Tab-separated table of C-alpha atoms and ligand atoms in Angstrom:
chain	number	residue	atom	x	y	z
J	1	MET	CA	-95.185	-41.258	53.066
J	2	LYS	CA	-94.211	-44.803	52.136
J	3	ALA	CA	-96.451	-47.172	50.305
J	4	TRP	CA	-96.420	-49.558	53.166
J	5	GLN	CA	-96.471	-46.857	55.950
J	6	GLY	CA	-99.990	-47.895	57.196
J	7	ARG	CA	-98.822	-50.436	59.765
J	8	PHE	CA	-95.991	-48.295	61.142
J	9	LYS	CA	-96.076	-45.893	64.068
J	10	GLU	CA	-92.457	-44.602	63.668
J	11	SER	CA	-90.693	-43.444	60.647
J	12	THR	CA	-87.642	-45.350	59.175
J	13	HIS	CA	-84.336	-44.330	60.664
J	14	HIS	CA	-82.231	-42.320	58.180
J	15	LEU	CA	-79.472	-44.931	58.295
J	16	MET	CA	-81.907	-47.788	57.614
J	17	GLU	CA	-83.358	-45.553	54.781
J	18	LYS	CA	-79.954	-45.493	53.186
J	19	PHE	CA	-79.145	-49.091	54.059
J	20	ASN	CA	-82.479	-50.565	52.772
J	21	ALA	CA	-82.701	-48.602	49.493
J	22	SER	CA	-81.848	-50.179	46.118
J	23	ILE	CA	-82.897	-47.189	43.977
J	24	VAL	CA	-79.175	-46.102	43.579
J	25	PHE	CA	-78.477	-49.152	41.549
J	26	ASP	CA	-81.919	-50.620	40.463
J	27	LYS	CA	-82.742	-47.261	38.650
J	28	ARG	CA	-81.364	-48.814	35.498
J	29	LEU	CA	-84.390	-51.150	35.529
J	30	TYR	CA	-86.817	-48.276	34.866
J	31	GLU	CA	-87.290	-49.222	31.177
J	32	VAL	CA	-88.169	-52.891	31.862
J	33	ASP	CA	-90.202	-51.916	34.996
J	34	ILE	CA	-92.429	-49.588	32.930
J	35	LYS	CA	-92.760	-52.120	30.241
J	36	GLY	CA	-93.878	-54.602	32.786
J	37	THR	CA	-96.428	-52.182	34.324
J	38	ILE	CA	-97.874	-51.300	30.974
J	39	ALA	CA	-98.433	-55.008	30.332
J	40	HIS	CA	-99.808	-55.415	33.763
J	41	VAL	CA	-102.433	-52.553	33.552
J	42	THR	CA	-103.344	-53.635	30.006
J	43	MET	CA	-104.105	-57.026	31.364
J	44	LEU	CA	-106.050	-55.571	34.427
J	45	SER	CA	-108.251	-53.658	32.044
J	46	LYS	CA	-108.805	-56.770	29.983
J	47	ILE	CA	-110.103	-58.690	32.958
J	48	GLY	CA	-112.144	-55.740	34.208
J	49	ILE	CA	-110.264	-54.623	37.259
J	50	ILE	CA	-109.664	-51.215	35.960
J	51	THR	CA	-111.494	-49.570	33.177
J	52	GLU	CA	-110.313	-49.037	29.532
J	53	ASN	CA	-110.144	-45.357	30.250
J	54	GLU	CA	-108.052	-45.833	33.410
J	55	LYS	CA	-105.678	-48.082	31.469
J	56	ASP	CA	-105.263	-45.408	28.686
J	57	ILE	CA	-104.430	-42.714	31.264
J	58	LEU	CA	-101.913	-45.072	32.915
J	59	VAL	CA	-100.257	-46.215	29.762
J	60	LYS	CA	-99.948	-42.742	28.598
J	61	GLY	CA	-98.487	-41.601	31.903
J	62	LEU	CA	-96.179	-44.390	32.013
J	63	ASN	CA	-94.811	-43.705	28.434
J	64	THR	CA	-94.262	-40.068	29.281
J	65	LEU	CA	-92.606	-40.990	32.495
J	66	PHE	CA	-90.208	-43.357	30.598
J	67	GLN	CA	-89.248	-40.387	28.245
J	68	ASP	CA	-88.697	-38.235	31.233
J	69	ILE	CA	-86.606	-40.634	33.153
J	70	LYS	CA	-84.555	-41.296	30.049
J	71	SER	CA	-83.929	-37.588	29.534
J	72	GLY	CA	-82.902	-37.221	33.094
J	73	GLN	CA	-85.838	-35.065	34.204
J	74	VAL	CA	-86.988	-37.362	37.030
J	75	GLU	CA	-85.525	-37.248	40.498
J	76	PHE	CA	-85.640	-40.338	42.486
J	77	THR	CA	-84.785	-40.192	46.237
J	78	LEU	CA	-83.813	-42.721	48.904
J	79	GLN	CA	-87.290	-42.362	50.312
J	80	ASP	CA	-88.561	-44.098	47.105
J	81	GLU	CA	-86.647	-47.234	48.284
J	82	ASP	CA	-86.593	-48.773	44.899
J	83	ILE	CA	-87.346	-48.183	41.231
J	84	HIS	CA	-90.713	-49.955	41.524
J	85	MET	CA	-91.976	-47.656	44.257
J	86	GLY	CA	-90.229	-44.659	42.728
J	87	ILE	CA	-92.248	-45.000	39.589
J	88	GLU	CA	-95.406	-45.456	41.419
J	89	ARG	CA	-94.698	-42.369	43.622
J	90	VAL	CA	-93.996	-40.166	40.631
J	91	LEU	CA	-96.907	-41.431	38.575
J	92	THR	CA	-99.239	-40.868	41.572
J	93	GLU	CA	-97.945	-37.278	41.803
J	94	ARG	CA	-98.696	-36.797	38.011
J	95	LEU	CA	-101.954	-38.676	37.598
J	96	GLY	CA	-103.558	-38.645	40.953
J	97	PRO	CA	-105.547	-41.618	42.482
J	98	VAL	CA	-105.787	-43.631	39.237
J	99	ALA	CA	-102.053	-44.567	39.636
J	100	LYS	CA	-102.825	-46.072	43.020
J	101	LYS	CA	-104.687	-48.871	41.172
J	102	MET	CA	-101.867	-50.182	39.122
J	103	HIS	CA	-100.374	-52.345	41.782
J	104	THR	CA	-103.610	-54.396	42.000
J	105	GLY	CA	-102.981	-58.048	41.738
J	106	ARG	CA	-99.191	-57.680	41.849
J	107	SER	CA	-96.327	-57.705	44.384
J	108	ARG	CA	-92.898	-56.241	44.069
J	109	ASN	CA	-91.861	-59.885	44.342
J	110	ASP	CA	-93.241	-60.942	41.022
J	111	GLN	CA	-92.471	-57.492	39.624
J	112	VAL	CA	-88.848	-57.468	40.397
J	113	ALA	CA	-88.428	-60.952	39.226
J	114	THR	CA	-90.123	-60.007	35.937
J	115	ASP	CA	-87.906	-56.909	35.593
J	116	ILE	CA	-84.636	-58.801	36.047
J	117	LYS	CA	-85.780	-61.479	33.563
J	118	LEU	CA	-86.603	-58.862	30.979
J	119	TYR	CA	-83.207	-57.226	31.646
J	120	VAL	CA	-81.313	-60.322	31.474
J	121	LYS	CA	-82.938	-61.363	28.273
J	122	GLU	CA	-81.894	-58.154	26.568
J	123	ALA	CA	-78.465	-58.476	27.997
J	124	ILE	CA	-77.970	-61.960	26.644
J	125	ILE	CA	-79.022	-60.715	23.143
J	126	GLU	CA	-76.559	-57.887	23.375
J	127	ILE	CA	-73.715	-60.088	24.678
J	128	LYS	CA	-74.468	-62.616	21.945
J	129	GLY	CA	-74.191	-59.986	19.300
J	130	LEU	CA	-70.830	-58.744	20.650
J	131	LEU	CA	-69.529	-62.225	20.946
J	132	LYS	CA	-70.512	-63.102	17.435
J	133	GLU	CA	-68.345	-60.137	16.337
J	134	VAL	CA	-65.422	-61.292	18.182
J	135	MET	CA	-65.691	-64.878	16.805
J	136	GLU	CA	-65.970	-63.301	13.166
J	137	THR	CA	-62.927	-61.105	13.769
J	138	ILE	CA	-60.914	-64.178	14.880
J	139	TRP	CA	-62.206	-66.213	11.995
J	140	THR	CA	-61.123	-63.404	9.536
J	141	LEU	CA	-57.665	-63.273	11.013
J	142	SER	CA	-57.457	-66.977	11.018
J	143	ASN	CA	-58.412	-67.246	7.437
J	144	GLU	CA	-56.177	-64.489	6.248
J	145	TYR	CA	-53.034	-65.009	8.337
J	146	GLY	CA	-53.561	-68.419	9.713
J	147	PHE	CA	-51.148	-70.472	7.664
J	148	MET	CA	-47.998	-69.470	9.441
J	149	MET	CA	-46.118	-72.132	11.287
J	150	MET	CA	-45.595	-71.544	15.023
J	151	PRO	CA	-44.662	-73.709	18.077
J	152	GLY	CA	-47.617	-75.330	19.887
J	153	TYR	CA	-47.068	-75.558	23.549
J	154	THR	CA	-47.714	-77.844	26.601
J	155	HIS	CA	-46.430	-76.880	30.003
J	156	LEU	CA	-45.500	-73.579	28.190
J	157	GLN	CA	-42.651	-75.659	26.673
J	158	LYS	CA	-42.385	-75.846	22.915
J	159	ALA	CA	-44.189	-79.080	21.941
J	160	GLN	CA	-45.222	-79.610	18.269
J	161	PRO	CA	-45.454	-77.230	15.306
J	162	ILE	CA	-48.924	-76.025	14.581
J	163	TYR	CA	-50.560	-73.396	12.295
J	164	LEU	CA	-51.525	-70.060	13.767
J	165	ALA	CA	-55.075	-70.700	12.451
J	166	TYR	CA	-55.238	-73.860	14.558
J	167	HIS	CA	-54.575	-71.928	17.614
J	168	LEU	CA	-56.749	-69.020	16.760
J	169	ASN	CA	-59.639	-71.402	15.912
J	170	ALA	CA	-59.410	-73.010	19.224
J	171	TYR	CA	-60.662	-69.743	20.687
J	172	ILE	CA	-63.483	-69.557	18.277
J	173	HIS	CA	-64.559	-73.040	19.543
J	174	MET	CA	-64.494	-71.788	23.188
J	175	PHE	CA	-66.518	-68.727	22.308
J	176	LYS	CA	-68.872	-70.895	20.297
J	177	ARG	CA	-69.636	-72.942	23.372
J	178	ASP	CA	-70.207	-69.757	25.433
J	179	TYR	CA	-72.510	-68.592	22.777
J	180	GLU	CA	-74.521	-71.810	23.014
J	181	ARG	CA	-74.641	-71.581	26.791
J	182	LEU	CA	-76.043	-68.074	26.361
J	183	GLU	CA	-78.807	-69.447	24.191
J	184	ASP	CA	-79.358	-72.125	26.710
J	185	VAL	CA	-79.691	-69.707	29.625
J	186	TYR	CA	-82.006	-67.606	27.599
J	187	LYS	CA	-84.471	-70.567	27.345
J	188	ARG	CA	-84.777	-70.684	31.121
J	189	THR	CA	-84.942	-66.953	31.514
J	190	ASP	CA	-87.711	-66.743	29.047
J	191	VAL	CA	-90.434	-67.947	31.593
J	192	LEU	CA	-92.554	-65.285	32.994
J	193	PRO	CA	-93.129	-64.970	36.841
J	194	LEU	CA	-95.547	-62.015	36.674
J	195	GLY	CA	-98.937	-63.033	38.117
J	196	SER	CA	-97.367	-64.968	41.032
J	197	GLY	CA	-98.062	-62.216	43.538
J	198	ALA	CA	-96.054	-62.132	46.717
J	199	LEU	CA	-95.745	-65.906	46.857
J	200	ALA	CA	-99.113	-67.534	46.775
J	201	GLY	CA	-100.714	-66.176	43.611
J	202	VAL	CA	-103.339	-63.432	43.521
J	203	ASN	CA	-107.169	-63.206	44.071
J	204	TYR	CA	-107.757	-62.213	40.427
J	205	SER	CA	-108.216	-64.239	37.237
J	206	SER	CA	-104.948	-62.598	35.948
J	207	ASP	CA	-104.513	-63.498	32.212
J	208	ARG	CA	-100.859	-64.470	32.643
J	209	GLU	CA	-100.827	-65.865	29.019
J	210	LEU	CA	-101.701	-62.297	27.831
J	211	LEU	CA	-98.861	-60.855	30.015
J	212	ALA	CA	-96.390	-63.218	28.483
J	213	GLU	CA	-97.523	-62.386	25.087
J	214	LEU	CA	-97.287	-58.577	25.706
J	215	LEU	CA	-93.873	-58.968	27.347
J	216	GLY	CA	-92.497	-61.453	24.799
J	217	PHE	CA	-92.104	-64.395	27.144
J	218	GLU	CA	-92.184	-67.953	25.643
J	219	SER	CA	-94.037	-69.397	28.533
J	220	ILE	CA	-95.323	-68.714	32.258
J	221	THR	CA	-94.143	-70.165	35.430
J	222	SER	CA	-96.522	-72.685	37.031
J	223	ASN	CA	-95.471	-72.411	40.688
J	224	GLY	CA	-95.635	-68.925	42.161
J	225	LEU	CA	-93.528	-69.824	45.141
J	226	ASP	CA	-90.615	-70.943	42.946
J	227	ALA	CA	-91.291	-68.046	40.481
J	228	VAL	CA	-90.541	-65.379	43.036
J	229	SER	CA	-87.703	-67.185	44.756
J	230	ASP	CA	-85.906	-68.277	41.666
J	231	ARG	CA	-82.601	-66.498	40.825
J	232	ASP	CA	-81.089	-69.394	38.969
J	233	TYR	CA	-81.058	-67.670	35.683
J	234	ILE	CA	-78.941	-64.914	37.175
J	235	ILE	CA	-76.392	-67.631	38.493
J	236	GLU	CA	-76.360	-69.378	35.196
J	237	PHE	CA	-75.911	-66.238	33.295
J	238	GLN	CA	-73.091	-65.066	35.529
J	239	SER	CA	-71.596	-68.442	35.267
J	240	THR	CA	-71.631	-68.258	31.615
J	241	LEU	CA	-70.169	-64.704	31.768
J	242	SER	CA	-67.434	-66.119	33.997
J	243	MET	CA	-66.579	-68.826	31.683
J	244	MET	CA	-66.487	-66.361	28.898
J	245	MET	CA	-64.073	-64.118	30.838
J	246	MET	CA	-61.998	-67.218	31.540
J	247	HIS	CA	-61.632	-67.750	27.865
J	248	LEU	CA	-60.939	-64.076	27.187
J	249	SER	CA	-58.402	-64.081	29.936
J	250	ARG	CA	-56.495	-67.068	28.544
J	251	PHE	CA	-56.392	-65.575	25.253
J	252	SER	CA	-55.278	-62.235	26.679
J	253	GLU	CA	-52.517	-64.083	28.723
J	254	GLU	CA	-51.284	-65.593	25.473
J	255	LEU	CA	-51.291	-62.329	23.598
J	256	ILE	CA	-49.177	-60.818	26.593
J	257	LEU	CA	-46.645	-63.512	26.166
J	258	TRP	CA	-46.577	-63.377	22.429
J	259	GLN	CA	-45.981	-59.653	22.605
J	260	THR	CA	-42.981	-59.963	24.748
J	261	GLU	CA	-39.567	-59.426	23.208
J	262	GLN	CA	-38.678	-62.942	24.072
J	263	PHE	CA	-41.559	-64.425	22.149
J	264	GLY	CA	-41.859	-61.605	19.560
J	265	TYR	CA	-44.794	-63.393	17.798
J	266	ILE	CA	-47.018	-60.243	17.620
J	267	THR	CA	-47.175	-56.540	17.957
J	268	ILE	CA	-50.429	-55.208	19.397
J	269	GLY	CA	-51.441	-51.854	17.874
J	270	ASP	CA	-50.461	-48.667	19.761
J	271	GLY	CA	-54.203	-47.966	20.308
J	272	PHE	CA	-54.591	-50.823	22.646
J	273	THR	CA	-51.324	-50.522	24.580
J	274	THR	CA	-49.926	-47.834	26.904
J	275	GLY	CA	-46.488	-46.425	27.847
J	276	SER	CA	-44.665	-45.966	31.075
J	277	SER	CA	-44.282	-42.637	32.926
J	278	LEU	CA	-40.639	-43.536	33.636
J	279	MET	CA	-39.227	-45.910	31.171
J	280	PRO	CA	-39.362	-44.388	27.689
J	281	GLN	CA	-39.122	-47.556	25.804
J	282	LYS	CA	-42.015	-49.315	27.358
J	283	LYS	CA	-45.129	-50.476	25.415
J	284	ASN	CA	-47.352	-52.375	27.679
J	285	PRO	CA	-50.286	-54.649	26.745
J	286	ASP	CA	-52.591	-53.077	29.272
J	287	ALA	CA	-55.858	-54.009	27.435
J	288	CYS	CA	-54.934	-57.567	27.799
J	289	GLU	CA	-53.861	-57.137	31.312
J	290	LEU	CA	-57.077	-55.454	32.281
J	291	ILE	CA	-59.177	-58.200	30.747
J	292	ARG	CA	-57.154	-60.770	32.740
J	293	GLY	CA	-57.563	-58.669	35.767
J	294	LYS	CA	-61.324	-57.921	35.426
J	295	THR	CA	-61.890	-61.660	35.157
J	296	GLY	CA	-61.685	-61.546	38.890
J	297	ARG	CA	-64.616	-59.170	39.423
J	298	VAL	CA	-66.829	-61.264	37.193
J	299	TYR	CA	-65.997	-64.519	39.175
J	300	GLY	CA	-66.523	-62.468	42.282
J	301	SER	CA	-70.020	-61.492	41.385
J	302	LEU	CA	-70.785	-65.199	40.620
J	303	MET	CA	-69.497	-66.234	43.988
J	304	ASN	CA	-71.667	-63.423	45.494
J	305	ILE	CA	-74.958	-64.444	44.022
J	306	LEU	CA	-74.311	-68.135	44.775
J	307	THR	CA	-73.497	-67.197	48.343
J	308	VAL	CA	-76.474	-64.864	48.672
J	309	MET	CA	-78.853	-67.507	47.631
J	310	LYS	CA	-77.458	-70.500	49.430
J	311	SER	CA	-79.473	-70.589	52.651
J	312	LEU	CA	-82.526	-68.492	51.700
J	313	PRO	CA	-85.916	-70.051	52.757
J	314	LEU	CA	-88.799	-69.605	50.338
J	315	ALA	CA	-89.915	-67.212	49.096
J	316	TYR	CA	-88.598	-63.589	48.809
J	317	ASN	CA	-86.056	-62.391	51.282
J	318	LYS	CA	-84.425	-58.973	51.246
J	319	ASP	CA	-81.086	-60.680	50.744
J	320	MET	CA	-82.216	-61.093	47.054
J	321	GLN	CA	-81.872	-57.365	46.515
J	322	GLU	CA	-78.153	-58.141	46.537
J	323	ASP	CA	-78.685	-59.916	43.189
J	324	LYS	CA	-78.352	-56.879	41.224
J	325	GLU	CA	-75.060	-54.946	41.464
J	326	GLY	CA	-72.824	-57.936	40.605
J	327	LEU	CA	-75.144	-58.813	37.711
J	328	PHE	CA	-75.057	-55.179	36.258
J	329	ASP	CA	-71.315	-55.054	36.804
J	330	SER	CA	-70.627	-58.199	34.943
J	331	ILE	CA	-72.867	-57.283	32.088
J	332	ASP	CA	-71.176	-54.005	31.846
J	333	THR	CA	-67.689	-55.446	32.144
J	334	VAL	CA	-68.134	-58.281	29.609
J	335	ALA	CA	-69.942	-55.972	27.137
J	336	LEU	CA	-67.188	-53.372	27.212
J	337	ILE	CA	-64.478	-56.010	27.007
J	338	LEU	CA	-66.086	-57.754	24.057
J	339	SER	CA	-66.594	-54.497	22.154
J	340	LEU	CA	-62.919	-53.809	22.687
J	341	PHE	CA	-61.678	-57.074	21.904
J	342	ALA	CA	-62.527	-57.236	18.226
J	343	PRO	CA	-60.691	-54.047	17.228
J	344	MET	CA	-57.762	-54.898	19.583
J	345	LEU	CA	-57.374	-58.186	17.631
J	346	GLU	CA	-57.582	-56.452	14.267
J	347	SER	CA	-54.609	-54.109	15.472
J	348	ILE	CA	-52.328	-57.156	15.897
J	349	GLU	CA	-49.437	-57.688	13.407
J	350	PHE	CA	-48.210	-61.321	13.413
J	351	HIS	CA	-44.452	-62.012	13.016
J	352	GLU	CA	-44.069	-65.041	10.911
J	353	SER	CA	-40.291	-65.080	10.764
J	354	LYS	CA	-39.962	-65.185	14.572
J	355	MET	CA	-42.687	-67.802	14.923
J	356	LYS	CA	-40.899	-69.811	12.174
J	357	SER	CA	-37.426	-69.527	13.583
J	358	ASP	CA	-38.812	-70.667	16.979
J	359	VAL	CA	-39.975	-73.788	15.242
J	360	TYR	CA	-36.787	-74.349	13.282
J	361	ASN	CA	-34.560	-74.017	16.299
J	362	SER	CA	-36.225	-76.781	18.210
J	363	PHE	CA	-36.878	-80.381	18.726
J	364	LEU	CA	-40.596	-79.934	17.694
J	365	ASN	CA	-39.948	-82.641	15.167
J	366	ALA	CA	-39.008	-85.325	17.802
J	367	THR	CA	-42.400	-86.853	17.712
J	368	GLU	CA	-42.077	-87.273	13.898
J	369	LEU	CA	-38.862	-89.154	14.490
J	370	ALA	CA	-40.522	-91.573	17.023
J	371	ASP	CA	-43.466	-92.141	14.420
J	372	TYR	CA	-40.765	-92.694	11.674
J	373	LEU	CA	-39.211	-95.496	13.843
J	374	VAL	CA	-42.781	-96.820	14.319
J	375	SER	CA	-43.063	-97.133	10.576
J	376	LYS	CA	-39.878	-99.237	10.820
J	377	GLN	CA	-41.543	-101.673	13.015
J	378	PHE	CA	-40.412	-100.236	16.419
J	379	PRO	CA	-42.989	-100.425	19.153
J	380	PHE	CA	-43.994	-96.876	20.031
J	381	ARG	CA	-42.455	-97.060	23.574
J	382	GLU	CA	-39.057	-98.096	22.258
J	383	ALA	CA	-39.226	-95.552	19.421
J	384	HIS	CA	-39.898	-92.889	22.034
J	385	HIS	CA	-36.912	-94.042	24.115
J	386	LEU	CA	-34.466	-94.028	21.159
J	387	THR	CA	-35.690	-90.648	19.982
J	388	GLY	CA	-35.216	-89.348	23.562
J	389	GLU	CA	-31.573	-90.684	23.437
J	390	LEU	CA	-31.014	-88.894	20.149
J	391	VAL	CA	-32.357	-85.693	21.505
J	392	LYS	CA	-29.967	-86.044	24.443
J	393	TYR	CA	-27.130	-86.598	21.817
J	394	CYS	CA	-28.203	-83.433	20.023
J	395	ILE	CA	-28.335	-81.360	23.311
J	396	GLU	CA	-24.818	-82.545	24.265
J	397	ASN	CA	-23.487	-81.862	20.820
J	398	ASN	CA	-25.386	-78.537	20.147
J	399	LEU	CA	-27.389	-79.818	17.165
J	400	PHE	CA	-31.001	-80.220	16.161
J	401	LEU	CA	-32.436	-83.426	14.662
J	402	LEU	CA	-32.141	-82.254	11.049
J	403	ASP	CA	-28.341	-81.692	11.610
J	404	VAL	CA	-27.477	-85.114	12.764
J	405	PRO	CA	-25.413	-87.047	10.188
J	406	LEU	CA	-26.918	-90.288	8.812
J	407	LYS	CA	-23.974	-92.163	10.223
J	408	VAL	CA	-24.809	-91.139	13.733
J	409	TYR	CA	-28.452	-92.101	13.252
J	410	GLN	CA	-27.437	-95.513	11.949
J	411	SER	CA	-25.187	-95.939	14.943
J	412	TYR	CA	-28.291	-95.901	17.024
J	413	THR	CA	-30.326	-98.115	14.618
J	414	PRO	CA	-29.521	-99.321	11.164
J	415	LEU	CA	-33.151	-99.050	10.376
J	416	ILE	CA	-32.959	-95.229	9.880
J	417	ASP	CA	-32.106	-94.171	6.268
J	418	GLU	CA	-31.795	-91.159	4.169
J	419	SER	CA	-35.638	-90.724	4.073
J	420	VAL	CA	-35.560	-89.608	7.695
J	421	TYR	CA	-34.676	-86.066	6.710
J	422	GLU	CA	-37.800	-85.615	4.696
J	423	VAL	CA	-39.850	-86.695	7.692
J	424	LEU	CA	-38.105	-84.427	10.022
J	425	LYS	CA	-38.853	-81.334	7.932
J	426	PHE	CA	-41.079	-79.077	10.080
J	427	GLU	CA	-43.418	-78.455	7.246
J	428	ASN	CA	-44.030	-82.119	6.791
J	429	ALA	CA	-44.503	-82.605	10.471
J	430	LEU	CA	-47.530	-80.327	10.191
J	431	GLU	CA	-48.873	-81.819	7.133
J	432	ASN	CA	-48.470	-85.383	8.221
J	433	LYS	CA	-51.061	-84.853	10.894
J	434	MET	CA	-54.037	-86.645	9.340
J	435	SER	CA	-56.437	-87.239	12.096
J	436	PHE	CA	-59.741	-85.216	11.884
J	437	GLY	CA	-59.457	-81.985	13.787
J	438	SER	CA	-55.608	-81.753	13.449
J	439	THR	CA	-53.310	-79.003	12.468
J	440	SER	CA	-52.703	-79.874	8.868
J	441	THR	CA	-53.661	-77.421	6.304
J	442	LYS	CA	-56.525	-79.677	5.054
J	443	SER	CA	-57.963	-80.194	8.688
J	444	VAL	CA	-57.595	-76.404	9.652
J	445	LYS	CA	-59.481	-75.518	6.309
J	446	GLU	CA	-62.238	-77.992	7.181
J	447	ASP	CA	-62.492	-76.517	10.615
J	448	LEU	CA	-62.675	-72.978	9.193
J	449	GLN	CA	-65.541	-74.191	6.943
J	450	ILE	CA	-67.368	-75.720	9.969
J	451	LEU	CA	-66.931	-72.609	12.040
J	452	LYS	CA	-68.058	-70.463	9.033
J	453	GLY	CA	-71.158	-72.592	8.808
J	454	PHE	CA	-71.838	-71.930	12.441
J	455	LEU	CA	-71.272	-68.245	12.180
J	456	ASP	CA	-73.204	-67.750	9.069
J	457	ALA	CA	-76.181	-69.444	10.699
J	458	LEU	CA	-76.216	-66.968	13.696
Q	1	LIG	N1	-86.004	-53.683	45.848
Q	1	LIG	C1	-86.331	-55.000	46.042
Q	1	LIG	C2	-85.329	-55.948	45.384
Q	1	LIG	O1	-84.703	-55.561	44.513
Q	1	LIG	C3	-87.741	-55.226	45.385
Q	1	LIG	C4	-88.545	-56.304	46.009
Q	1	LIG	C5	-88.899	-55.842	47.374
Q	1	LIG	N2	-89.922	-56.846	47.829
Q	1	LIG	C6	-90.188	-56.809	49.197
Q	1	LIG	N3	-91.041	-57.714	49.531
Q	1	LIG	N4	-89.633	-56.069	50.025
Q	1	LIG	O2	-85.300	-57.163	45.681
């Protein structure tokens, strides 16, 4: 018999049973659900709704049940509908009538909201830890191998020389912002809805502060209607996870490119690549491709929850049961990817000579020539134009800027002298960047220190 059977004459259609049940996927909330119920019955005994003895029986029963579910000894069925009623059903079978008291002053609406918040808070902590490891791994690579010269790109066309560390550090900054976003979502998740009842509050002087203390929430909600209707924290969390996946995907895309024979900047370790069933020579960057690919499902879950919530009248509607699968999937996906990402990065070998030759065989010093002309009193726009003409000359004559004879330079403008060749050296192009946050050794080292300060403080 269902907990809500009283009002019904007929039993639930078997297809409705299947359609309505969330137990298949919300079973994983059992730990937070039991935690919430232990806090709730503790509070009920404190305000005199149940006796101290009843509370002790319930708490003991709940703890045993937790162990039993954990070790796979408890069978839930579709008739249980969801984990909340499943736990109540099993506990009633085990403890008898006393278990029927534990839902006093509580609704599944404030219960489920509390459960998900507890779950999301734990997930945020886990993801933060994994993200920190990824950032530390990138930092170590950057610090160790970072001062290799490589082309920086715009439009995927070689643009200006940069250091590898400058490139790698850019990703640490993206993940740093993700980390800060996680901390921000945590704050809004850390507000307890329990005690809001179905929507209007409850007829008991529930000690909600005590509940918050027992469950480790920073504060309590002050409008029950909002408290049971709110899923913003799920949306914010999924949005942060989506953004994180976007960063991981961009990084993966670059690693895929760098690993191609044409780029040849890196070799990803065998452990994180796979072969072809037909072509014996293949070594494919599948880990990176899957990260890029799985970004789609994380975005998808964000769109799902946004769409589920968009037209819901207050307060709880069964639509909201659809908040869970996408959330769980995104947490699992991101956690797995982050755990794999750090060792995958560590497996990478960087090929300095190829990066360097791609810089040398290029016009990546063209901006230097333009700035050199500016130092000779050319307005920048004219310097840009003249440099462009010199690049055109080089392309037509199969030369790079360092190969152009001084006589030719001087035929374009007599203001160019011998000193131009020093300026055009790629190493100098890098080191001449003097603005704060640039790619010069000094600047990149400063940034490494800034990032180290951030990471050490976590
Ligand atoms: N299984 C439900 C969910 O996940 C629990 C809340 C049900 N509340 C209700 N009033 N039917 O959303």
